[in-house]
Amino acid sequence: MKKHARMNRLRFVLTITSMFFFANSAFSQKYDPTIMSTVNALFDGMREGDSTKVRNAFALGCTMMSVPENPKDSIAIKKSSIEGFVKAVGKPHSEKWDEQIYKVNISVDGPMAIVWAPYKFFLGEKFSHCGVNVFTLIKINNAWKITSITDTRRKEGCL
C-alpha cells in the first residue's frame, strides 16, 4: 500500500510540474517576435556603425537614462539625448561597439512591451562594462518602436 501511495504522489508531482512547465513555455511564446527584431536592429546598427538603422528602432521623443555605478553609494541618473547617441553611432570609430544581451525577459500588454536584458558591452574585443537594459516599446502603426531605454552600468559583478 505504501508503494502505491508513493507512486501516486510521484505521478501527482510530475503532473503538476509538467503543467507549470508547459504553461510557462506557452506563455513565454505569446509575444510578437518583432519586439526582439527591433531591439536586435538597434544592436546590429551599433555594431555596424549604422545611424539610420539605430534611428529607425526609436520612436520620436524616446528617452534614454543610465544609472552608472557610483562609488559613493548614491544614485545618479544620467539622461542622454537619443539624437546625440544616434550621431555618435554614425561617427567613424576605431572599435566596434558590441553590446551583447542575454537572459532576455519580455512582458507584453497589448501595444506595450517591456524587455529586460542583462548585457555586456565591448569596444572591439575589450570588455568595457555590463549592466541591465530595460526597454519600453510601443507598437506604432504596426511596428514596435523603442520609447525608452534605462540601463545600469558597472565594471564588475556581471551576471
mmCIF file of C-alpha atoms in Angstrom:
data_model
loop_
_atom_site.group_PDB
_atom_site.id
_atom_site.type_symbol
_atom_site.label_atom_id
_atom_site.label_comp_id
_atom_site.label_asym_id
_atom_site.label_seq_id
_atom_site.Cartn_x
_atom_site.Cartn_y
_atom_site.Cartn_z
ATOM 1 C CA MET A 1 0.000 0.000 0.000
ATOM 2 C CA LYS A 2 2.817 2.440 0.827
ATOM 3 C CA LYS A 3 4.469 1.793 -2.548
ATOM 4 C CA HIS A 4 1.192 2.584 -4.334
ATOM 5 C CA ALA A 5 0.773 5.832 -2.352
ATOM 6 C CA ARG A 6 4.345 6.912 -3.193
ATOM 7 C CA MET A 7 3.755 6.224 -6.883
ATOM 8 C CA ASN A 8 0.554 8.275 -6.805
ATOM 9 C CA ARG A 9 2.375 11.166 -5.104
ATOM 10 C CA LEU A 10 5.175 10.966 -7.644
ATOM 11 C CA ARG A 11 2.666 10.995 -10.525
ATOM 12 C CA PHE A 12 0.883 13.962 -8.957
ATOM 13 C CA VAL A 13 4.120 15.948 -8.509
ATOM 14 C CA LEU A 14 5.252 15.145 -12.062
ATOM 15 C CA THR A 15 1.857 16.132 -13.465
ATOM 16 C CA ILE A 16 1.814 19.464 -11.609
ATOM 17 C CA THR A 17 5.435 20.192 -12.549
ATOM 18 C CA SER A 18 4.718 19.408 -16.197
ATOM 19 C CA MET A 19 1.654 21.656 -16.173
ATOM 20 C CA PHE A 20 3.693 24.591 -14.829
ATOM 21 C CA PHE A 21 6.497 23.949 -17.307
ATOM 22 C CA PHE A 22 4.222 23.765 -20.337
ATOM 23 C CA ALA A 23 2.028 26.668 -19.197
ATOM 24 C CA ASN A 24 5.118 28.827 -18.697
ATOM 25 C CA SER A 25 6.538 27.783 -22.076
ATOM 26 C CA ALA A 26 3.273 28.586 -23.831
ATOM 27 C CA PHE A 27 3.018 31.970 -22.103
ATOM 28 C CA SER A 28 6.567 32.967 -22.965
ATOM 29 C CA GLN A 29 5.898 32.282 -26.651
ATOM 30 C CA LYS A 30 2.881 34.598 -26.889
ATOM 31 C CA TYR A 31 4.891 37.744 -27.528
ATOM 32 C CA ASP A 32 5.382 39.087 -31.025
ATOM 33 C CA PRO A 33 8.877 38.133 -32.279
ATOM 34 C CA THR A 34 9.204 41.520 -33.976
ATOM 35 C CA ILE A 35 9.689 43.020 -30.489
ATOM 36 C CA MET A 36 13.143 41.438 -30.370
ATOM 37 C CA SER A 37 13.690 42.289 -34.035
ATOM 38 C CA THR A 38 13.505 45.973 -33.068
ATOM 39 C CA VAL A 39 15.927 45.535 -30.160
ATOM 40 C CA ASN A 40 18.298 43.439 -32.288
ATOM 41 C CA ALA A 41 18.201 46.049 -35.079
ATOM 42 C CA LEU A 42 19.414 48.631 -32.551
ATOM 43 C CA PHE A 43 22.384 46.450 -31.558
ATOM 44 C CA ASP A 44 23.132 45.478 -35.164
ATOM 45 C CA GLY A 45 23.193 49.171 -36.066
ATOM 46 C CA MET A 46 25.575 49.880 -33.194
ATOM 47 C CA ARG A 47 27.947 47.100 -34.310
ATOM 48 C CA GLU A 48 27.773 48.275 -37.938
ATOM 49 C CA GLY A 49 28.057 51.997 -37.128
ATOM 50 C CA ASP A 50 24.750 52.471 -38.997
ATOM 51 C CA SER A 51 22.989 55.506 -37.513
ATOM 52 C CA THR A 52 19.955 55.079 -39.805
ATOM 53 C CA LYS A 53 19.327 51.546 -38.553
ATOM 54 C CA VAL A 54 19.695 52.749 -34.958
ATOM 55 C CA ARG A 55 17.391 55.765 -35.509
ATOM 56 C CA ASN A 56 14.705 53.551 -37.057
ATOM 57 C CA ALA A 57 14.489 51.476 -33.863
ATOM 58 C CA PHE A 58 13.324 54.513 -31.855
ATOM 59 C CA ALA A 59 10.008 56.334 -31.615
ATOM 60 C CA LEU A 60 10.025 60.123 -31.736
ATOM 61 C CA GLY A 61 10.522 61.564 -28.263
ATOM 62 C CA CYS A 62 12.327 58.492 -26.939
ATOM 63 C CA THR A 63 14.117 58.882 -23.613
ATOM 64 C CA MET A 64 17.438 57.388 -22.593
ATOM 65 C CA MET A 65 18.709 57.157 -18.997
ATOM 66 C CA SER A 66 21.636 55.432 -17.311
ATOM 67 C CA VAL A 67 22.264 54.631 -13.685
ATOM 68 C CA PRO A 68 26.055 54.285 -13.543
ATOM 69 C CA GLU A 69 27.950 52.639 -10.722
ATOM 70 C CA ASN A 70 28.658 55.289 -8.106
ATOM 71 C CA PRO A 71 31.411 54.725 -5.530
ATOM 72 C CA LYS A 72 29.651 56.996 -3.029
ATOM 73 C CA ASP A 73 26.638 54.638 -2.809
ATOM 74 C CA SER A 74 24.348 57.367 -4.094
ATOM 75 C CA ILE A 75 22.164 57.206 -7.171
ATOM 76 C CA ALA A 76 22.983 59.447 -10.094
ATOM 77 C CA ILE A 77 20.693 59.252 -13.101
ATOM 78 C CA LYS A 78 22.310 60.361 -16.329
ATOM 79 C CA LYS A 79 19.918 61.450 -19.086
ATOM 80 C CA SER A 80 21.153 61.265 -22.673
ATOM 81 C CA SER A 81 19.848 62.551 -25.958
ATOM 82 C CA ILE A 82 18.740 59.952 -28.494
ATOM 83 C CA GLU A 83 19.904 62.258 -31.268
ATOM 84 C CA GLY A 84 23.339 62.546 -29.666
ATOM 85 C CA PHE A 85 23.517 58.763 -29.347
ATOM 86 C CA VAL A 86 22.473 58.243 -32.981
ATOM 87 C CA LYS A 87 25.127 60.735 -34.153
ATOM 88 C CA ALA A 88 27.797 59.041 -32.017
ATOM 89 C CA VAL A 89 26.942 55.654 -33.535
ATOM 90 C CA GLY A 90 27.287 57.090 -37.040
ATOM 91 C CA LYS A 91 30.655 58.772 -36.428
ATOM 92 C CA PRO A 92 33.596 56.639 -37.525
ATOM 93 C CA HIS A 93 35.232 54.951 -34.534
ATOM 94 C CA SER A 94 38.198 52.605 -34.418
ATOM 95 C CA GLU A 95 36.490 49.934 -32.302
ATOM 96 C CA LYS A 96 33.230 48.116 -32.961
ATOM 97 C CA TRP A 97 30.525 48.838 -30.359
ATOM 98 C CA ASP A 98 29.342 45.362 -29.410
ATOM 99 C CA GLU A 99 26.576 45.150 -26.831
ATOM 100 C CA GLN A 100 25.696 41.535 -26.062
ATOM 101 C CA ILE A 101 22.414 40.781 -24.301
ATOM 102 C CA TYR A 102 21.357 37.505 -22.682
ATOM 103 C CA LYS A 103 18.709 36.019 -20.364
ATOM 104 C CA VAL A 104 16.131 38.282 -22.015
ATOM 105 C CA ASN A 105 12.682 38.586 -20.419
ATOM 106 C CA ILE A 106 9.761 40.111 -22.301
ATOM 107 C CA SER A 107 6.392 41.197 -20.916
ATOM 108 C CA VAL A 108 3.609 42.408 -23.184
ATOM 109 C CA ASP A 109 0.275 44.105 -22.592
ATOM 110 C CA GLY A 110 -1.448 44.895 -25.871
ATOM 111 C CA PRO A 111 0.563 47.569 -27.707
ATOM 112 C CA MET A 112 3.190 47.901 -24.947
ATOM 113 C CA ALA A 113 6.186 45.665 -24.262
ATOM 114 C CA ILE A 114 8.994 45.699 -21.716
ATOM 115 C CA VAL A 115 12.292 43.961 -22.480
ATOM 116 C CA TRP A 116 14.628 43.280 -19.527
ATOM 117 C CA ALA A 117 18.070 42.217 -20.731
ATOM 118 C CA PRO A 118 21.356 41.886 -18.869
ATOM 119 C CA TYR A 119 24.231 42.920 -21.134
ATOM 120 C CA LYS A 120 27.987 43.073 -21.579
ATOM 121 C CA PHE A 121 29.445 45.900 -23.665
ATOM 122 C CA PHE A 122 32.684 45.527 -25.609
ATOM 123 C CA LEU A 123 34.758 48.067 -27.515
ATOM 124 C CA GLY A 124 36.144 45.767 -30.168
ATOM 125 C CA GLU A 125 37.326 42.712 -28.228
ATOM 126 C CA LYS A 126 37.878 44.629 -24.976
ATOM 127 C CA PHE A 127 35.276 44.427 -22.195
ATOM 128 C CA SER A 128 34.050 47.895 -21.197
ATOM 129 C CA HIS A 129 31.128 47.468 -18.795
ATOM 130 C CA CYS A 130 27.975 45.498 -18.031
ATOM 131 C CA GLY A 131 24.546 46.001 -16.518
ATOM 132 C CA VAL A 132 20.886 45.584 -17.345
ATOM 133 C CA ASN A 133 18.913 47.264 -20.124
ATOM 134 C CA VAL A 134 15.199 47.930 -19.715
ATOM 135 C CA PHE A 135 13.488 48.799 -22.992
ATOM 136 C CA THR A 136 9.921 50.063 -23.235
ATOM 137 C CA LEU A 137 8.439 49.539 -26.686
ATOM 138 C CA ILE A 138 5.115 50.676 -28.120
ATOM 139 C CA LYS A 139 3.517 49.263 -31.245
ATOM 140 C CA ILE A 140 3.038 52.269 -33.538
ATOM 141 C CA ASN A 141 1.485 51.780 -36.997
ATOM 142 C CA ASN A 142 2.071 48.007 -36.730
ATOM 143 C CA ALA A 143 5.779 48.411 -35.897
ATOM 144 C CA TRP A 144 7.426 48.078 -32.475
ATOM 145 C CA LYS A 145 9.411 51.201 -31.577
ATOM 146 C CA ILE A 146 11.611 51.812 -28.545
ATOM 147 C CA THR A 147 10.141 54.664 -26.480
ATOM 148 C CA SER A 148 12.619 54.496 -23.600
ATOM 149 C CA ILE A 149 15.812 52.802 -22.512
ATOM 150 C CA THR A 150 17.084 52.762 -18.947
ATOM 151 C CA ASP A 151 20.267 50.908 -18.087
ATOM 152 C CA THR A 152 22.613 50.253 -15.216
ATOM 153 C CA ARG A 153 26.379 50.338 -15.748
ATOM 154 C CA ARG A 154 29.207 48.748 -13.818
ATOM 155 C CA LYS A 155 32.622 47.192 -14.410
ATOM 156 C CA GLU A 156 32.294 44.198 -12.039
ATOM 157 C CA GLY A 157 29.671 41.746 -10.837
ATOM 158 C CA CYS A 158 28.311 40.913 -14.258
ATOM 159 C CA LEU A 159 25.717 38.161 -14.467
#
